[in-house]
mmCIF file with all atom_site columns, C-alpha atoms and ligand atoms in Angstrom:
data_model
loop_
_atom_site.group_PDB
_atom_site.id
_atom_site.type_symbol
_atom_site.label_atom_id
_atom_site.label_alt_id
_atom_site.label_comp_id
_atom_site.label_asym_id
_atom_site.label_entity_id
_atom_site.label_seq_id
_atom_site.pdbx_PDB_ins_code
_atom_site.Cartn_x
_atom_site.Cartn_y
_atom_site.Cartn_z
_atom_site.occupancy
_atom_site.B_iso_or_equiv
_atom_site.pdbx_formal_charge
_atom_site.auth_seq_id
_atom_site.auth_comp_id
_atom_site.auth_asym_id
_atom_site.auth_atom_id
_atom_site.pdbx_PDB_model_num
ATOM   1   C  CA  . MET A 1 1   ? -22.043 -15.042 -10.172 1.00 76.00 ? 29  MET A CA  1
ATOM   2   C  CA  . ASN A 1 2   ? -19.882 -16.116 -13.072 1.00 80.00 ? 30  ASN A CA  1
ATOM   3   C  CA  . ILE A 1 3   ? -16.342 -14.958 -12.759 1.00 88.00 ? 31  ILE A CA  1
ATOM   4   C  CA  . SER A 1 4   ? -13.721 -15.512 -15.459 1.00 93.00 ? 32  SER A CA  1
ATOM   5   C  CA  . GLN A 1 5   ? -10.512 -17.379 -14.698 1.00 95.00 ? 33  GLN A CA  1
ATOM   6   C  CA  . ASN A 1 6   ? -8.617  -14.249 -15.758 1.00 95.00 ? 34  ASN A CA  1
ATOM   7   C  CA  . THR A 1 7   ? -10.390 -12.061 -13.225 1.00 95.00 ? 35  THR A CA  1
ATOM   8   C  CA  . LYS A 1 8   ? -10.110 -14.675 -10.518 1.00 96.00 ? 36  LYS A CA  1
ATOM   9   C  CA  . LYS A 1 9   ? -6.354  -14.946 -11.065 1.00 97.00 ? 37  LYS A CA  1
ATOM   10  C  CA  . ALA A 1 10  ? -5.883  -11.169 -11.157 1.00 97.00 ? 38  ALA A CA  1
ATOM   11  C  CA  . LEU A 1 11  ? -7.837  -10.685 -7.915  1.00 98.00 ? 39  LEU A CA  1
ATOM   12  C  CA  . ASN A 1 12  ? -5.957  -13.506 -6.190  1.00 97.00 ? 40  ASN A CA  1
ATOM   13  C  CA  . ASP A 1 13  ? -2.669  -11.992 -7.378  1.00 97.00 ? 41  ASP A CA  1
ATOM   14  C  CA  . GLN A 1 14  ? -3.745  -8.696  -5.840  1.00 98.00 ? 42  GLN A CA  1
ATOM   15  C  CA  . ILE A 1 15  ? -4.308  -10.446 -2.502  1.00 98.00 ? 43  ILE A CA  1
ATOM   16  C  CA  . VAL A 1 16  ? -0.625  -11.450 -2.674  1.00 97.00 ? 44  VAL A CA  1
ATOM   17  C  CA  . LEU A 1 17  ? 0.461   -7.854  -3.378  1.00 98.00 ? 45  LEU A CA  1
ATOM   18  C  CA  . GLU A 1 18  ? -1.597  -6.409  -0.534  1.00 98.00 ? 46  GLU A CA  1
ATOM   19  C  CA  . ALA A 1 19  ? -0.384  -9.079  1.898   1.00 98.00 ? 47  ALA A CA  1
ATOM   20  C  CA  . ASN A 1 20  ? 3.231   -8.429  0.892   1.00 98.00 ? 48  ASN A CA  1
ATOM   21  C  CA  . ALA A 1 21  ? 2.684   -4.674  1.286   1.00 98.00 ? 49  ALA A CA  1
ATOM   22  C  CA  . SER A 1 22  ? 1.300   -5.225  4.783   1.00 98.00 ? 50  SER A CA  1
ATOM   23  C  CA  . ASN A 1 23  ? 4.355   -7.318  5.664   1.00 97.00 ? 51  ASN A CA  1
ATOM   24  C  CA  . SER A 1 24  ? 6.801   -4.826  4.150   1.00 98.00 ? 52  SER A CA  1
ATOM   25  C  CA  . TYR A 1 25  ? 5.277   -1.946  6.096   1.00 98.00 ? 53  TYR A CA  1
ATOM   26  C  CA  . LEU A 1 26  ? 5.381   -4.042  9.262   1.00 98.00 ? 54  LEU A CA  1
ATOM   27  C  CA  . ALA A 1 27  ? 9.123   -4.606  8.731   1.00 98.00 ? 55  ALA A CA  1
ATOM   28  C  CA  . MET A 1 28  ? 9.583   -0.873  8.101   1.00 98.00 ? 56  MET A CA  1
ATOM   29  C  CA  . ALA A 1 29  ? 7.653   -0.075  11.287  1.00 98.00 ? 57  ALA A CA  1
ATOM   30  C  CA  . SER A 1 30  ? 9.813   -2.431  13.296  1.00 98.00 ? 58  SER A CA  1
ATOM   31  C  CA  . TRP A 1 31  ? 13.046  -0.975  11.843  1.00 98.00 ? 59  TRP A CA  1
ATOM   32  C  CA  . CYS A 1 32  ? 11.826  2.550   12.671  1.00 98.00 ? 60  CYS A CA  1
ATOM   33  C  CA  . GLU A 1 33  ? 10.907  1.508   16.205  1.00 98.00 ? 61  GLU A CA  1
ATOM   34  C  CA  . ASN A 1 34  ? 14.391  0.065   16.766  1.00 98.00 ? 62  ASN A CA  1
ATOM   35  C  CA  . ALA A 1 35  ? 16.020  3.154   15.265  1.00 97.00 ? 63  ALA A CA  1
ATOM   36  C  CA  . GLY A 1 36  ? 14.098  5.417   17.666  1.00 98.00 ? 64  GLY A CA  1
ATOM   37  C  CA  . TYR A 1 37  ? 11.810  6.904   15.028  1.00 98.00 ? 65  TYR A CA  1
ATOM   38  C  CA  . CYS A 1 38  ? 8.636   6.544   17.109  1.00 98.00 ? 66  CYS A CA  1
ATOM   39  C  CA  . GLY A 1 39  ? 6.428   8.659   14.852  1.00 98.00 ? 67  GLY A CA  1
ATOM   40  C  CA  . ALA A 1 40  ? 7.482   6.794   11.714  1.00 98.00 ? 68  ALA A CA  1
ATOM   41  C  CA  . ALA A 1 41  ? 7.031   3.473   13.523  1.00 98.00 ? 69  ALA A CA  1
ATOM   42  C  CA  . ASN A 1 42  ? 3.424   4.366   14.424  1.00 98.00 ? 70  ASN A CA  1
ATOM   43  C  CA  . PHE A 1 43  ? 2.831   5.554   10.876  1.00 98.00 ? 71  PHE A CA  1
ATOM   44  C  CA  . PHE A 1 44  ? 4.092   2.298   9.324   1.00 98.00 ? 72  PHE A CA  1
ATOM   45  C  CA  . TYR A 1 45  ? 2.296   0.084   11.867  1.00 98.00 ? 73  TYR A CA  1
ATOM   46  C  CA  . SER A 1 46  ? -0.961  1.762   10.879  1.00 97.00 ? 74  SER A CA  1
ATOM   47  C  CA  . GLN A 1 47  ? 0.014   1.598   7.208   1.00 97.00 ? 75  GLN A CA  1
ATOM   48  C  CA  . SER A 1 48  ? 0.556   -2.136  7.613   1.00 97.00 ? 76  SER A CA  1
ATOM   49  C  CA  . ASP A 1 49  ? -2.919  -2.499  9.154   1.00 97.00 ? 77  ASP A CA  1
ATOM   50  C  CA  . GLU A 1 50  ? -4.358  -0.518  6.254   1.00 97.00 ? 78  GLU A CA  1
ATOM   51  C  CA  . GLU A 1 51  ? -2.815  -2.898  3.716   1.00 98.00 ? 79  GLU A CA  1
ATOM   52  C  CA  . ARG A 1 52  ? -4.271  -5.860  5.577   1.00 97.00 ? 80  ARG A CA  1
ATOM   53  C  CA  . THR A 1 53  ? -7.664  -4.178  5.284   1.00 98.00 ? 81  THR A CA  1
ATOM   54  C  CA  . HIS A 1 54  ? -7.087  -3.852  1.530   1.00 98.00 ? 82  HIS A CA  1
ATOM   55  C  CA  . MET A 1 55  ? -6.204  -7.527  1.312   1.00 98.00 ? 83  MET A CA  1
ATOM   56  C  CA  . LEU A 1 56  ? -9.389  -8.442  3.192   1.00 98.00 ? 84  LEU A CA  1
ATOM   57  C  CA  . LYS A 1 57  ? -11.496 -6.361  0.797   1.00 98.00 ? 85  LYS A CA  1
ATOM   58  C  CA  . PHE A 1 58  ? -10.194 -8.517  -2.074  1.00 98.00 ? 86  PHE A CA  1
ATOM   59  C  CA  . VAL A 1 59  ? -10.710 -11.735 -0.099  1.00 98.00 ? 87  VAL A CA  1
ATOM   60  C  CA  . HIS A 1 60  ? -14.335 -10.847 0.709   1.00 98.00 ? 88  HIS A CA  1
ATOM   61  C  CA  . TYR A 1 61  ? -15.096 -9.612  -2.784  1.00 98.00 ? 89  TYR A CA  1
ATOM   62  C  CA  . LEU A 1 62  ? -13.696 -12.742 -4.436  1.00 97.00 ? 90  LEU A CA  1
ATOM   63  C  CA  . ASN A 1 63  ? -15.692 -14.948 -2.086  1.00 97.00 ? 91  ASN A CA  1
ATOM   64  C  CA  . ASP A 1 64  ? -18.832 -12.846 -2.577  1.00 96.00 ? 92  ASP A CA  1
ATOM   65  C  CA  . ILE A 1 65  ? -18.725 -13.347 -6.334  1.00 94.00 ? 93  ILE A CA  1
ATOM   66  C  CA  . GLY A 1 66  ? -18.004 -17.060 -6.071  1.00 92.00 ? 94  GLY A CA  1
ATOM   67  C  CA  . GLY A 1 67  ? -14.323 -16.815 -6.968  1.00 91.00 ? 95  GLY A CA  1
ATOM   68  C  CA  . SER A 1 68  ? -12.986 -18.388 -3.751  1.00 92.00 ? 96  SER A CA  1
ATOM   69  C  CA  . ALA A 1 69  ? -9.988  -16.447 -2.490  1.00 96.00 ? 97  ALA A CA  1
ATOM   70  C  CA  . THR A 1 70  ? -6.659  -18.174 -1.989  1.00 95.00 ? 98  THR A CA  1
ATOM   71  C  CA  . ILE A 1 71  ? -4.696  -17.036 1.040   1.00 96.00 ? 99  ILE A CA  1
ATOM   72  C  CA  . PRO A 1 72  ? -1.051  -16.881 -0.014  1.00 94.00 ? 100 PRO A CA  1
ATOM   73  C  CA  . ALA A 1 73  ? 2.295   -17.280 1.682   1.00 95.00 ? 101 ALA A CA  1
ATOM   74  C  CA  . THR A 1 74  ? 3.984   -13.922 1.935   1.00 93.00 ? 102 THR A CA  1
ATOM   75  C  CA  . LYS A 1 75  ? 7.533   -13.273 0.857   1.00 90.00 ? 103 LYS A CA  1
ATOM   76  C  CA  . SER A 1 76  ? 10.083  -12.204 3.414   1.00 96.00 ? 104 SER A CA  1
ATOM   77  C  CA  . PRO A 1 77  ? 10.290  -8.405  3.321   1.00 97.00 ? 105 PRO A CA  1
ATOM   78  C  CA  . ALA A 1 78  ? 13.410  -6.253  3.521   1.00 95.00 ? 106 ALA A CA  1
ATOM   79  C  CA  . ASN A 1 79  ? 14.238  -5.844  7.206   1.00 96.00 ? 107 ASN A CA  1
ATOM   80  C  CA  . SER A 1 80  ? 17.144  -3.438  7.131   1.00 95.00 ? 108 SER A CA  1
ATOM   81  C  CA  . PHE A 1 81  ? 17.228  0.019   5.623   1.00 97.00 ? 109 PHE A CA  1
ATOM   82  C  CA  . LYS A 1 82  ? 19.719  2.765   4.975   1.00 97.00 ? 110 LYS A CA  1
ATOM   83  C  CA  . SER A 1 83  ? 17.669  5.661   6.274   1.00 97.00 ? 111 SER A CA  1
ATOM   84  C  CA  . LEU A 1 84  ? 14.169  6.940   6.948   1.00 98.00 ? 112 LEU A CA  1
ATOM   85  C  CA  . GLU A 1 85  ? 14.195  8.598   3.536   1.00 98.00 ? 113 GLU A CA  1
ATOM   86  C  CA  . SER A 1 86  ? 15.087  5.328   1.789   1.00 98.00 ? 114 SER A CA  1
ATOM   87  C  CA  . ILE A 1 87  ? 12.117  3.664   3.517   1.00 98.00 ? 115 ILE A CA  1
ATOM   88  C  CA  . ILE A 1 88  ? 9.722   6.318   2.258   1.00 98.00 ? 116 ILE A CA  1
ATOM   89  C  CA  . ARG A 1 89  ? 11.159  5.972   -1.246  1.00 98.00 ? 117 ARG A CA  1
ATOM   90  C  CA  . ALA A 1 90  ? 10.727  2.178   -1.112  1.00 98.00 ? 118 ALA A CA  1
ATOM   91  C  CA  . ALA A 1 91  ? 7.149   2.631   0.082   1.00 98.00 ? 119 ALA A CA  1
ATOM   92  C  CA  . LEU A 1 92  ? 6.394   5.015   -2.801  1.00 98.00 ? 120 LEU A CA  1
ATOM   93  C  CA  . ASN A 1 93  ? 7.859   2.508   -5.288  1.00 98.00 ? 121 ASN A CA  1
ATOM   94  C  CA  . ASN A 1 94  ? 5.666   -0.177  -3.773  1.00 97.00 ? 122 ASN A CA  1
ATOM   95  C  CA  . GLU A 1 95  ? 2.549   1.973   -4.079  1.00 98.00 ? 123 GLU A CA  1
ATOM   96  C  CA  . GLN A 1 96  ? 3.373   2.705   -7.724  1.00 98.00 ? 124 GLN A CA  1
ATOM   97  C  CA  . LEU A 1 97  ? 3.576   -1.041  -8.390  1.00 98.00 ? 125 LEU A CA  1
ATOM   98  C  CA  . VAL A 1 98  ? 0.242   -1.577  -6.650  1.00 98.00 ? 126 VAL A CA  1
ATOM   99  C  CA  . THR A 1 99  ? -1.338  1.189   -8.735  1.00 98.00 ? 127 THR A CA  1
ATOM   100 C  CA  . LYS A 1 100 ? -0.143  -0.493  -11.940 1.00 98.00 ? 128 LYS A CA  1
ATOM   101 C  CA  . ALA A 1 101 ? -1.550  -3.814  -10.762 1.00 98.00 ? 129 ALA A CA  1
ATOM   102 C  CA  . ILE A 1 102 ? -4.931  -2.237  -9.929  1.00 98.00 ? 130 ILE A CA  1
ATOM   103 C  CA  . TYR A 1 103 ? -5.034  -0.585  -13.356 1.00 98.00 ? 131 TYR A CA  1
ATOM   104 C  CA  . SER A 1 104 ? -4.385  -3.897  -15.061 1.00 98.00 ? 132 SER A CA  1
ATOM   105 C  CA  . ILE A 1 105 ? -7.299  -5.527  -13.215 1.00 98.00 ? 133 ILE A CA  1
ATOM   106 C  CA  . VAL A 1 106 ? -9.478  -2.563  -14.241 1.00 98.00 ? 134 VAL A CA  1
ATOM   107 C  CA  . GLU A 1 107 ? -8.456  -3.231  -17.848 1.00 98.00 ? 135 GLU A CA  1
ATOM   108 C  CA  . ILE A 1 108 ? -9.386  -6.915  -17.532 1.00 97.00 ? 136 ILE A CA  1
ATOM   109 C  CA  . ALA A 1 109 ? -12.761 -5.938  -16.042 1.00 97.00 ? 137 ALA A CA  1
ATOM   110 C  CA  . GLN A 1 110 ? -13.379 -3.442  -18.852 1.00 97.00 ? 138 GLN A CA  1
ATOM   111 C  CA  . LYS A 1 111 ? -12.435 -5.970  -21.518 1.00 97.00 ? 139 LYS A CA  1
ATOM   112 C  CA  . GLU A 1 112 ? -14.712 -8.604  -20.018 1.00 96.00 ? 140 GLU A CA  1
ATOM   113 C  CA  . LYS A 1 113 ? -17.545 -6.129  -19.374 1.00 96.00 ? 141 LYS A CA  1
ATOM   114 C  CA  . ASP A 1 114 ? -17.386 -7.205  -15.738 1.00 96.00 ? 142 ASP A CA  1
ATOM   115 C  CA  . HIS A 1 115 ? -19.242 -4.204  -14.252 1.00 96.00 ? 143 HIS A CA  1
ATOM   116 C  CA  . SER A 1 116 ? -19.261 -5.565  -10.748 1.00 96.00 ? 144 SER A CA  1
ATOM   117 C  CA  . THR A 1 117 ? -15.466 -5.920  -10.544 1.00 97.00 ? 145 THR A CA  1
ATOM   118 C  CA  . HIS A 1 118 ? -14.999 -2.601  -12.315 1.00 97.00 ? 146 HIS A CA  1
ATOM   119 C  CA  . THR A 1 119 ? -17.173 -0.826  -9.730  1.00 98.00 ? 147 THR A CA  1
ATOM   120 C  CA  . PHE A 1 120 ? -15.478 -2.665  -6.852  1.00 98.00 ? 148 PHE A CA  1
ATOM   121 C  CA  . LEU A 1 121 ? -12.092 -1.424  -8.103  1.00 98.00 ? 149 LEU A CA  1
ATOM   122 C  CA  . ASP A 1 122 ? -13.165 2.243   -8.162  1.00 98.00 ? 150 ASP A CA  1
ATOM   123 C  CA  . TRP A 1 123 ? -12.399 2.548   -4.455  1.00 98.00 ? 151 TRP A CA  1
ATOM   124 C  CA  . PHE A 1 124 ? -8.870  1.207   -5.017  1.00 98.00 ? 152 PHE A CA  1
ATOM   125 C  CA  . VAL A 1 125 ? -8.207  3.537   -7.961  1.00 98.00 ? 153 VAL A CA  1
ATOM   126 C  CA  . ASN A 1 126 ? -9.006  6.514   -5.713  1.00 98.00 ? 154 ASN A CA  1
ATOM   127 C  CA  . GLU A 1 127 ? -7.124  5.032   -2.782  1.00 98.00 ? 155 GLU A CA  1
ATOM   128 C  CA  . GLN A 1 128 ? -3.970  4.676   -4.874  1.00 98.00 ? 156 GLN A CA  1
ATOM   129 C  CA  . VAL A 1 129 ? -4.100  8.364   -5.840  1.00 98.00 ? 157 VAL A CA  1
ATOM   130 C  CA  . GLU A 1 130 ? -4.112  9.187   -2.120  1.00 97.00 ? 158 GLU A CA  1
ATOM   131 C  CA  . GLU A 1 131 ? -1.434  6.634   -1.233  1.00 97.00 ? 159 GLU A CA  1
ATOM   132 C  CA  . GLU A 1 132 ? 1.020   7.853   -3.871  1.00 98.00 ? 160 GLU A CA  1
ATOM   133 C  CA  . LYS A 1 133 ? 0.343   11.474  -2.983  1.00 98.00 ? 161 LYS A CA  1
ATOM   134 C  CA  . LYS A 1 134 ? 0.910   10.731  0.688   1.00 97.00 ? 162 LYS A CA  1
ATOM   135 C  CA  . PHE A 1 135 ? 4.392   9.260   0.137   1.00 98.00 ? 163 PHE A CA  1
ATOM   136 C  CA  . GLU A 1 136 ? 5.341   11.928  -2.415  1.00 98.00 ? 164 GLU A CA  1
ATOM   137 C  CA  . THR A 1 137 ? 4.417   14.612  0.123   1.00 98.00 ? 165 THR A CA  1
ATOM   138 C  CA  . ILE A 1 138 ? 6.524   12.953  2.815   1.00 97.00 ? 166 ILE A CA  1
ATOM   139 C  CA  . LEU A 1 139 ? 9.483   12.720  0.420   1.00 98.00 ? 167 LEU A CA  1
ATOM   140 C  CA  . GLN A 1 140 ? 9.125   16.442  -0.298  1.00 97.00 ? 168 GLN A CA  1
ATOM   141 C  CA  . LYS A 1 141 ? 9.660   17.114  3.405   1.00 97.00 ? 169 LYS A CA  1
ATOM   142 C  CA  . PHE A 1 142 ? 13.281  15.962  3.100   1.00 98.00 ? 170 PHE A CA  1
ATOM   143 C  CA  . GLU A 1 143 ? 13.834  18.640  0.447   1.00 97.00 ? 171 GLU A CA  1
ATOM   144 C  CA  . LEU A 1 144 ? 11.937  21.289  2.399   1.00 97.00 ? 172 LEU A CA  1
ATOM   145 C  CA  . ILE A 1 145 ? 13.112  20.656  5.951   1.00 97.00 ? 173 ILE A CA  1
ATOM   146 C  CA  . GLY A 1 146 ? 16.433  18.928  5.326   1.00 97.00 ? 174 GLY A CA  1
ATOM   147 C  CA  . ARG A 1 147 ? 18.277  15.781  6.293   1.00 97.00 ? 175 ARG A CA  1
ATOM   148 C  CA  . ASP A 1 148 ? 20.185  16.763  9.426   1.00 97.00 ? 176 ASP A CA  1
ATOM   149 C  CA  . LYS A 1 149 ? 19.264  15.291  12.812  1.00 97.00 ? 177 LYS A CA  1
ATOM   150 C  CA  . ILE A 1 150 ? 16.835  18.077  13.730  1.00 98.00 ? 178 ILE A CA  1
ATOM   151 C  CA  . ALA A 1 151 ? 15.103  17.850  10.334  1.00 98.00 ? 179 ALA A CA  1
ATOM   152 C  CA  . ILE A 1 152 ? 14.729  14.074  10.585  1.00 98.00 ? 180 ILE A CA  1
ATOM   153 C  CA  . HIS A 1 153 ? 13.326  14.462  14.091  1.00 98.00 ? 181 HIS A CA  1
ATOM   154 C  CA  . GLU A 1 154 ? 10.781  16.930  12.710  1.00 98.00 ? 182 GLU A CA  1
ATOM   155 C  CA  . ILE A 1 155 ? 9.834   14.581  9.850   1.00 98.00 ? 183 ILE A CA  1
ATOM   156 C  CA  . ASP A 1 156 ? 9.464   11.731  12.342  1.00 98.00 ? 184 ASP A CA  1
ATOM   157 C  CA  . LYS A 1 157 ? 6.995   13.883  14.312  1.00 97.00 ? 185 LYS A CA  1
ATOM   158 C  CA  . ILE A 1 158 ? 5.061   14.682  11.129  1.00 97.00 ? 186 ILE A CA  1
ATOM   159 C  CA  . LEU A 1 159 ? 4.843   10.964  10.302  1.00 98.00 ? 187 LEU A CA  1
ATOM   160 C  CA  . GLY A 1 160 ? 3.551   10.313  13.815  1.00 97.00 ? 188 GLY A CA  1
ATOM   161 C  CA  . SER A 1 161 ? 0.817   12.879  13.306  1.00 96.00 ? 189 SER A CA  1
ATOM   162 C  CA  . MET A 1 162 ? -0.186  11.134  10.071  1.00 95.00 ? 190 MET A CA  1
ATOM   163 C  CA  . ALA A 1 163 ? -0.511  7.716   11.710  1.00 95.00 ? 191 ALA A CA  1
ATOM   164 C  CA  . SER A 1 164 ? -3.854  8.441   13.354  1.00 64.00 ? 192 SER A CA  1
ATOM   165 C  CA  . LYS A 1 165 ? -5.336  9.630   10.060  1.00 53.00 ? 193 LYS A CA  1
ATOM   166 C  CA  . ASN A 1 166 ? -4.740  6.318   8.306   1.00 45.00 ? 194 ASN A CA  1
HETATM 167 FE FE1 . FEO B 2 .   ? -3.078  -1.407  -0.771  1.00 55.67 ? 220 FEO B FE1 1
HETATM 168 FE FE2 . FEO B 2 .   ? -1.216  0.896   -0.428  1.00 55.67 ? 220 FEO B FE2 1
HETATM 169 O  O1  . FEO B 2 .   ? -1.829  -0.420  -1.560  1.00 55.67 ? 220 FEO B O1  1
#
């Protein structure tokens, strides 16, 4: 298959974003584990695995269409955080950046009439709706339940229950 240099670059750039997201969530998981937030730790460990799966989807797709994926170095993620809430907010910001990046690849695919890449990206467009919604819903919990120790413990349990669904 013929793939444009533009598309190839955009897909390789997305591999970087997904790999960095996986690393960031791994660092968040580790921070949560050390802070005693077991539910949140499980949630972010599974979230990290999920991002690696996303990265692999891009790697396989690029290779399938003859674009040859480049496996990147990942940047060092933030390893210390102010609170559980600040982690969730950082994760939501990250997902919003990923959504923008996916949309810009969709626009490249549309412009180039690259139907294969456009169709491949459909899954990610839907996934990003779910990802953003997920973190927005968790953030809402801080408003609904509160931020004292008992509330945070409750939110940690909720995050733990979400880990298995990832
Ligand atoms: Fe793969 Fe959550 O973006």
